[in-house]
Short mmCIF file of C-alpha atoms in Angstrom, two decimals:
data_model
loop_
_atom_site.label_atom_id
_atom_site.label_comp_id
_atom_site.label_asym_id
_atom_site.label_seq_id
_atom_site.Cartn_x
_atom_site.Cartn_y
_atom_site.Cartn_z
CA MET A 121 -77.93 91.73 52.63
CA TYR A 122 -78.46 87.99 52.24
CA GLU A 123 -80.47 86.62 49.34
CA ASN A 124 -83.46 84.60 50.49
CA ILE A 125 -83.92 81.01 49.36
CA LEU A 126 -87.26 81.01 47.57
CA ARG A 127 -89.40 77.97 48.31
CA HIS A 128 -92.68 79.55 47.22
CA PRO A 129 -95.27 77.99 44.92
CA GLY A 130 -94.49 80.78 42.45
CA PRO A 131 -92.63 82.76 41.44
CA THR A 132 -89.88 80.18 41.69
CA PRO A 133 -86.09 80.22 41.22
CA ILE A 134 -84.73 80.62 37.70
CA PRO A 135 -81.81 78.53 36.38
CA LYS A 136 -78.68 80.53 35.53
CA ARG A 137 -78.75 79.14 32.01
CA VAL A 138 -82.23 80.55 31.56
CA GLU A 139 -81.19 83.92 32.97
CA LEU A 140 -78.31 84.04 30.50
CA ALA A 141 -80.60 83.07 27.62
CA MET A 142 -82.91 85.94 28.50
CA ASN A 143 -79.96 88.34 28.29
CA HIS A 144 -79.84 87.73 24.54
CA ASN A 145 -79.99 90.90 22.45
CA ILE A 146 -83.57 92.01 21.88
CA MET A 147 -84.98 91.69 18.39
CA SER A 148 -88.07 92.70 16.45
CA HIS A 149 -91.05 90.44 16.99
CA ARG A 150 -91.81 90.80 13.27
CA SER A 151 -88.38 89.62 12.11
CA ALA A 152 -87.41 86.36 10.44
CA GLU A 153 -85.19 85.63 13.45
CA PHE A 154 -88.16 85.82 15.80
CA VAL A 155 -90.26 83.60 13.55
CA ALA A 156 -87.53 80.94 13.72
CA LEU A 157 -87.32 81.28 17.51
CA TYR A 158 -91.10 81.05 17.86
CA HIS A 159 -91.51 77.92 15.76
CA GLU A 160 -88.55 76.16 17.40
CA THR A 161 -89.79 76.96 20.88
CA ILE A 162 -93.41 75.93 20.27
CA ASN A 163 -92.28 72.56 18.92
CA LYS A 164 -90.24 72.02 22.08
CA VAL A 165 -93.15 73.04 24.34
CA LYS A 166 -95.72 70.62 22.90
CA PRO A 167 -94.32 67.45 24.56
CA ILE A 168 -94.53 69.16 27.96
CA PHE A 169 -98.30 69.48 27.42
CA GLY A 170 -98.58 66.01 25.91
CA THR A 171 -100.06 67.37 22.71
CA LYS A 172 -99.49 67.68 18.99
CA GLU A 173 -102.05 70.47 18.84
CA ASP A 174 -101.70 74.26 18.95
CA VAL A 175 -99.93 75.88 21.89
CA LEU A 176 -100.34 79.66 21.95
CA LEU A 177 -98.11 82.09 23.87
CA LEU A 178 -99.79 85.06 25.55
CA PRO A 179 -97.82 88.01 26.99
CA SER A 180 -99.66 87.77 30.31
CA GLY A 181 -99.95 86.10 33.67
CA GLY A 182 -101.76 82.81 34.01
CA THR A 183 -105.03 84.43 35.06
CA ALA A 184 -105.36 86.11 31.67
CA ALA A 185 -104.96 82.73 30.00
CA LEU A 186 -107.71 81.30 32.21
CA GLU A 187 -109.93 84.22 31.22
CA ALA A 188 -109.08 83.69 27.55
CA ALA A 189 -110.06 80.02 27.79
CA ALA A 190 -113.43 81.03 29.26
CA VAL A 191 -114.44 84.06 27.20
CA ASN A 192 -113.49 82.48 23.87
CA THR A 193 -115.54 79.32 24.38
CA VAL A 194 -118.66 80.30 26.32
CA ALA A 195 -121.30 82.97 25.78
CA LYS A 196 -123.33 84.87 28.34
CA GLY A 197 -126.15 82.77 29.77
CA GLU A 198 -124.68 79.40 28.81
CA ASP A 199 -124.27 76.70 31.43
CA VAL A 200 -120.87 75.65 32.74
CA VAL A 201 -119.58 73.49 35.55
CA VAL A 202 -116.67 74.71 37.66
CA ILE A 203 -114.90 72.24 39.94
CA THR A 204 -113.31 74.09 42.82
CA VAL A 205 -111.19 72.58 45.58
CA GLY A 206 -109.52 75.81 46.71
CA ALA A 207 -108.67 79.42 45.98
CA PHE A 208 -107.68 78.96 42.36
CA GLY A 209 -110.75 76.92 41.51
CA ASP A 210 -112.65 79.91 42.86
CA TYR A 211 -110.77 82.05 40.30
CA PHE A 212 -112.53 80.14 37.54
CA VAL A 213 -115.85 80.67 39.30
CA SER A 214 -115.24 84.43 39.49
CA ILE A 215 -114.20 84.66 35.83
CA CYS A 216 -117.25 82.73 34.67
CA GLU A 217 -119.63 84.75 36.82
CA ARG A 218 -118.10 88.02 35.63
CA TYR A 219 -118.95 87.10 32.03
CA GLY A 220 -122.50 86.11 32.89
CA PHE A 221 -122.19 82.34 32.49
CA ASN A 222 -124.67 80.19 34.39
CA VAL A 223 -122.26 78.54 36.85
CA HIS A 224 -122.90 75.16 38.47
CA LYS A 225 -120.25 74.94 41.17
CA LEU A 226 -118.97 71.57 42.31
CA GLU A 227 -117.23 72.55 45.52
CA LYS A 228 -115.10 70.34 47.72
CA SER A 229 -113.66 71.19 51.12
CA TRP A 230 -110.22 72.78 50.98
CA GLY A 231 -107.75 69.92 51.29
CA GLU A 232 -109.91 67.43 49.37
CA ALA A 233 -109.71 66.40 45.72
CA CYS A 234 -112.61 65.96 43.32
CA THR A 235 -113.06 62.34 42.31
CA ALA A 236 -114.58 60.91 39.15
CA GLN A 237 -117.49 59.66 41.25
CA ASP A 238 -118.07 63.16 42.66
CA LEU A 239 -118.26 64.63 39.17
CA ALA A 240 -120.42 61.87 37.67
CA HIS A 241 -122.95 62.31 40.47
CA PHE A 242 -122.91 66.11 40.13
CA LEU A 243 -123.60 66.07 36.39
CA VAL A 244 -126.83 64.12 36.76
CA GLY A 245 -129.86 66.28 35.97
CA LEU A 246 -127.95 69.36 34.85
CA PRO A 247 -128.95 71.21 31.67
CA PRO A 248 -126.66 70.92 28.61
CA ILE A 249 -123.19 72.05 29.72
CA LYS A 250 -120.92 74.08 27.43
CA ALA A 251 -117.69 73.60 29.38
CA VAL A 252 -116.33 72.02 32.54
CA PHE A 253 -113.54 74.01 34.18
CA MET A 254 -111.17 72.27 36.59
CA THR A 255 -107.86 72.84 38.33
CA TYR A 256 -105.16 70.22 37.84
CA ASN A 257 -103.01 71.32 40.78
CA GLU A 258 -104.63 73.48 43.47
CA THR A 259 -101.89 75.79 44.72
CA SER A 260 -103.74 76.86 47.85
CA THR A 261 -104.10 73.35 49.25
CA GLY A 262 -101.45 71.15 47.62
CA ILE A 263 -104.06 68.93 45.97
CA LEU A 264 -103.61 67.24 42.58
CA ASN A 265 -106.97 66.53 40.99
CA PRO A 266 -107.21 63.36 38.82
CA VAL A 267 -107.93 65.35 35.67
CA ASP A 268 -107.51 62.31 33.41
CA GLU A 269 -110.38 60.56 35.22
CA LEU A 270 -112.45 63.76 35.41
CA ALA A 271 -112.06 64.42 31.68
CA LYS A 272 -113.26 60.88 30.92
CA VAL A 273 -116.39 61.44 33.01
CA VAL A 274 -117.12 64.73 31.24
CA HIS A 275 -116.92 63.10 27.82
CA GLU A 276 -119.03 60.12 28.93
CA HIS A 277 -121.87 62.28 30.27
CA THR A 278 -121.80 65.52 28.26
CA ASP A 279 -120.66 67.22 25.06
CA ALA A 280 -118.88 69.88 27.12
CA LEU A 281 -115.33 71.08 26.62
CA VAL A 282 -112.80 70.07 29.26
CA ILE A 283 -110.81 73.16 30.25
CA VAL A 284 -107.96 72.68 32.71
CA ASP A 285 -105.93 75.13 34.78
CA GLY A 286 -102.44 73.65 34.93
CA VAL A 287 -100.72 76.85 36.06
CA SER A 288 -98.94 75.46 39.11
CA CYS A 289 -97.92 72.06 37.75
CA ILE A 290 -97.27 71.89 33.99
CA GLY A 291 -93.57 71.20 33.61
CA GLY A 292 -93.52 69.33 36.94
CA VAL A 293 -96.10 66.63 36.30
CA GLU A 294 -97.00 64.48 33.34
CA ALA A 295 -99.73 66.00 31.20
CA LYS A 296 -101.19 63.91 28.41
CA MET A 297 -103.59 66.40 26.93
CA ASP A 298 -104.34 64.44 23.75
CA ASP A 299 -104.62 61.02 25.42
CA TRP A 300 -106.74 62.30 28.32
CA GLY A 301 -109.20 64.24 26.19
CA ILE A 302 -108.39 67.68 27.58
CA ASP A 303 -109.63 70.31 25.13
CA ILE A 304 -107.85 73.35 26.57
CA LEU A 305 -104.88 73.26 28.95
CA VAL A 306 -103.45 76.45 30.43
CA THR A 307 -100.29 77.28 32.36
CA GLY A 308 -98.05 80.18 33.31
CA SER A 309 -94.35 80.85 33.19
CA GLN A 310 -93.42 81.51 36.81
CA LYS A 311 -93.94 78.13 38.44
CA SER A 312 -92.79 74.73 37.17
CA MET A 313 -91.78 76.32 33.85
CA MET A 314 -88.82 78.01 35.63
CA LEU A 315 -89.30 81.50 34.16
CA PRO A 316 -90.15 84.95 35.51
CA PRO A 317 -93.83 85.97 35.48
CA GLY A 318 -95.25 87.42 32.30
CA LEU A 319 -95.83 84.58 29.83
CA SER A 320 -98.79 82.22 29.67
CA PHE A 321 -99.65 79.23 27.50
CA VAL A 322 -102.95 78.04 26.05
CA ALA A 323 -102.97 74.62 24.37
CA LEU A 324 -106.09 73.82 22.34
CA ASN A 325 -107.34 70.89 20.28
CA GLN A 326 -109.53 70.94 17.18
CA ARG A 327 -112.69 70.32 19.19
CA ALA A 328 -111.99 73.49 21.17
CA TRP A 329 -111.34 75.48 18.00
CA GLN A 330 -114.70 74.43 16.55
CA VAL A 331 -116.46 75.79 19.62
CA ILE A 332 -114.38 78.98 19.60
CA GLU A 333 -115.11 79.59 15.92
CA ALA A 334 -118.85 79.33 16.61
CA ASN A 335 -118.73 81.54 19.71
CA GLN A 336 -119.04 85.28 19.12
CA THR A 337 -116.63 86.47 21.78
CA GLU A 338 -116.26 90.13 22.65
CA ALA A 339 -112.61 89.66 23.60
CA TYR A 340 -110.01 91.77 21.82
CA TYR A 341 -106.61 91.38 23.48
CA LEU A 342 -107.48 87.81 24.48
CA HIS A 343 -109.07 86.86 21.15
CA LEU A 344 -107.62 83.39 20.58
CA LEU A 345 -108.57 83.20 16.90
CA SER A 346 -106.31 86.19 16.35
CA TYR A 347 -103.48 84.42 18.18
CA ARG A 348 -104.02 81.34 16.03
CA GLU A 349 -103.80 83.28 12.79
CA TRP A 350 -100.62 85.08 13.84
CA ALA A 351 -99.12 81.83 15.17
CA LYS A 352 -99.31 80.38 11.66
CA GLN A 353 -96.80 83.08 10.71
CA GLY A 354 -94.63 82.40 13.77
CA MET A 355 -95.74 85.57 15.53
CA THR A 356 -98.21 86.93 18.08
CA PRO A 357 -100.84 89.62 17.40
CA ASN A 358 -99.42 91.93 20.05
CA THR A 359 -95.88 92.60 21.23
CA PRO A 360 -94.68 89.38 22.89
CA THR A 361 -92.33 88.91 25.80
CA VAL A 362 -89.34 88.25 23.55
CA THR A 363 -86.85 87.75 26.37
CA LEU A 364 -89.11 85.20 28.09
CA ILE A 365 -89.43 83.24 24.85
CA TYR A 366 -85.63 83.05 24.68
CA GLY A 367 -85.76 81.76 28.23
CA LEU A 368 -88.54 79.32 27.42
CA ARG A 369 -86.47 77.72 24.67
CA GLU A 370 -83.70 77.17 27.23
CA VAL A 371 -86.15 75.72 29.76
CA CYS A 372 -87.30 73.21 27.15
CA LYS A 373 -83.68 72.25 26.49
CA LEU A 374 -83.13 71.67 30.23
CA ILE A 375 -86.18 69.42 30.43
CA GLU A 376 -85.00 67.51 27.34
CA GLU A 377 -81.54 67.06 28.88
CA GLU A 378 -83.07 65.75 32.11
CA GLY A 379 -84.78 63.01 30.10
CA GLY A 380 -88.03 64.69 29.10
CA ILE A 381 -91.17 65.55 30.99
CA ALA A 382 -91.52 62.02 32.43
CA GLN A 383 -88.19 62.38 34.21
CA SER A 384 -89.02 65.89 35.40
CA ALA A 385 -92.30 64.56 36.78
CA ALA A 386 -90.44 61.74 38.56
CA ARG A 387 -88.13 64.28 40.22
CA HIS A 388 -91.10 66.30 41.45
CA THR A 389 -92.82 63.20 42.79
CA LEU A 390 -89.63 62.28 44.66
CA MET A 391 -89.40 65.75 46.21
CA ARG A 392 -93.04 65.51 47.29
CA ASP A 393 -92.44 62.16 48.95
CA MET A 394 -89.29 63.45 50.68
CA THR A 395 -91.12 66.50 52.02
CA ARG A 396 -94.08 64.54 53.29
CA ALA A 397 -91.89 61.91 54.95
CA ALA A 398 -89.94 64.66 56.70
CA MET A 399 -93.02 66.38 58.08
CA LYS A 400 -94.48 63.09 59.29
CA ALA A 401 -91.21 62.27 61.06
CA LEU A 402 -91.42 65.65 62.81
CA ASN A 403 -95.06 65.01 63.80
CA ILE A 404 -96.21 67.99 61.78
CA PRO A 405 -99.61 67.37 60.14
CA LEU A 406 -100.21 67.72 56.41
CA LEU A 407 -103.34 69.08 54.76
CA ALA A 408 -103.69 66.72 51.80
CA GLU A 409 -104.02 62.96 51.87
CA ASP A 410 -101.21 60.98 50.27
CA ALA A 411 -103.41 59.77 47.39
CA TYR A 412 -104.00 63.26 46.00
CA ALA A 413 -100.90 65.09 47.23
CA SER A 414 -99.35 67.54 44.79
CA PRO A 415 -95.86 66.83 43.39
CA THR A 416 -95.14 70.56 43.19
CA ILE A 417 -96.35 71.99 46.51
CA THR A 418 -96.98 70.65 50.00
CA ALA A 419 -99.43 72.33 52.36
CA ILE A 420 -98.20 71.91 55.94
CA LYS A 421 -100.25 72.59 59.06
CA ALA A 422 -98.97 74.44 62.11
CA PRO A 423 -96.63 72.48 64.39
CA GLN A 424 -98.27 72.04 67.77
CA GLY A 425 -97.83 75.14 69.92
CA ILE A 426 -96.31 77.32 67.19
CA GLU A 427 -97.99 80.08 65.21
CA ILE A 428 -97.49 79.83 61.46
CA SER A 429 -96.70 83.54 61.18
CA THR A 430 -94.03 83.22 63.87
CA LEU A 431 -92.41 80.22 62.19
CA LEU A 432 -92.35 81.80 58.71
CA ALA A 433 -90.99 85.10 60.00
CA HIS A 434 -88.27 83.30 61.97
CA LEU A 435 -87.28 81.18 58.98
CA LYS A 436 -87.00 84.21 56.73
CA GLN A 437 -85.22 86.49 59.20
CA HIS A 438 -82.75 84.01 60.69
CA TYR A 439 -82.31 81.35 58.01
CA HIS A 440 -83.10 83.34 54.86
CA ILE A 441 -85.59 80.83 53.48
CA ASP A 442 -88.98 82.03 52.31
CA PHE A 443 -92.12 79.85 52.35
CA ALA A 444 -95.65 80.94 51.50
CA GLY A 445 -98.47 81.22 54.01
CA GLY A 446 -102.02 80.00 53.57
CA LEU A 447 -104.71 81.66 51.49
CA GLY A 448 -108.32 82.43 52.34
CA SER A 449 -109.70 80.32 55.15
CA LEU A 450 -106.33 78.57 55.50
CA GLN A 451 -104.45 81.77 56.31
CA GLY A 452 -102.64 81.28 59.61
CA HIS A 453 -103.36 77.54 59.55
CA ILE A 454 -100.87 76.24 56.97
CA PHE A 455 -97.69 77.16 55.19
CA ARG A 456 -96.89 76.09 51.65
CA PHE A 457 -93.60 74.50 50.68
CA GLY A 458 -93.01 74.93 46.95
CA HIS A 459 -90.80 72.23 45.43
CA MET A 460 -91.32 72.89 41.76
CA GLY A 461 -89.33 73.85 38.71
CA TYR A 462 -85.68 74.58 39.45
CA CYS A 463 -85.68 72.55 42.66
CA PHE A 464 -83.95 69.29 43.44
CA PRO A 465 -83.80 66.71 46.27
CA SER A 466 -80.77 68.52 47.73
CA ASP A 467 -82.90 71.67 48.02
CA VAL A 468 -85.56 69.71 49.91
CA LEU A 469 -82.92 68.41 52.34
CA GLN A 470 -81.65 71.95 52.85
CA ALA A 471 -85.14 73.32 53.48
CA VAL A 472 -86.04 70.55 55.92
CA SER A 473 -82.84 71.10 57.89
CA LEU A 474 -83.62 74.83 58.19
CA ILE A 475 -87.18 74.09 59.29
CA GLU A 476 -85.72 71.85 61.98
CA ALA A 477 -83.35 74.61 63.10
CA ALA A 478 -86.23 77.07 63.41
CA LEU A 479 -88.32 74.53 65.31
CA GLN A 480 -85.52 74.06 67.83
CA ASP A 481 -85.26 77.83 68.26
CA LEU A 482 -89.01 77.99 68.91
CA HIS A 483 -88.83 75.13 71.46
CA TYR A 484 -90.80 72.58 69.48
CA THR A 485 -90.27 69.07 70.87
CA PHE A 486 -88.87 66.59 68.35
CA THR A 487 -85.85 64.41 67.72
CA PRO A 488 -83.28 66.62 65.95
CA GLY A 489 -82.44 65.30 62.52
CA ALA A 490 -85.57 63.14 62.27
CA GLY A 491 -86.99 65.06 59.32
CA VAL A 492 -83.74 65.16 57.38
CA ILE A 493 -83.14 61.45 57.94
CA ALA A 494 -86.68 60.57 56.77
CA ALA A 495 -86.31 62.67 53.63
CA GLN A 496 -82.88 61.25 52.95
CA GLU A 497 -84.16 57.69 53.30
CA VAL A 498 -86.83 58.35 50.66
CA PHE A 499 -84.18 59.80 48.36
CA LEU A 500 -81.77 56.90 48.84
CA ALA A 501 -84.49 54.31 48.35
CA ALA A 502 -85.38 55.91 45.00
CA HIS A 503 -81.78 55.57 43.82
CA LYS A 504 -81.14 51.96 44.74
#
């Protein structure tokens, strides 16, 4: 049985070095050895978030971290703004509504980004807002919101916290949490962080902690004040994912060896540009505009005359490469090419060549090799 090449937007491939690190002998999460591992790893993680503040590790998927960010900062009946540009922005809406927050939803069409002007206009006339929730990288559409600009608008017009979902991009884009005025930044392990699912991250500044301390949350497992107190000791309040923390330390070393998060972000931007150039050369439409296109995932529309489901099934069955389909209203209309984490320009060239092979099999009219050549030209131009 052949192993499929995973080009999903998560989970993503895991480097062999990280796999080997996770094979380390298990140890007690209350031992001195674990405390040393915890402190070392957290110090290595902070530059990836662009912060000198607290970064907490939760033994959970990213959704739990999003929920923790919400339930620890906002009380029932308080007003919040949620910016949604796709399926994962809608996650924040659902979480906030479940806890009884008064949600003001700034909704953009799927495939569009939220601009600073959109947000400034939306905030006019609203009651006092406790928090503004936004998605940095919208996985369902391949949109990268300008969270630096959005955070500035929030601080200019309100006293609200800026809470950002960075699940599908942290590790693959630059994040300057402290400089941009982001109060809480969340991500998960299984995307650009090059780990299996099961570990999430919540980075918080002192402004966020002041709000959390004043908020009487009902959370128990997701009680962030408890995580903060245990973190001072180099531990977590509940049993952590010890093996993933071993792996996380190795991921941080890989990013350091590459040249830091700026270089990792540059690699992801290059892969985005290669992918988009290839699709344009093949006359296959893209969902997002160039200005707001994600460096970690590209949403690609159906080639003329070919069903998305047929193309994806053919690619997986005959060429052993696995892409993701669309979500929600985009199901059957797009497929999603994940180029994040443990992915390199050579992987993009491989994937494009296999897409071309499948297109020829399905009798799509194009110049063979056009996509590969376009992607290769972008790559070569970046290395001149």
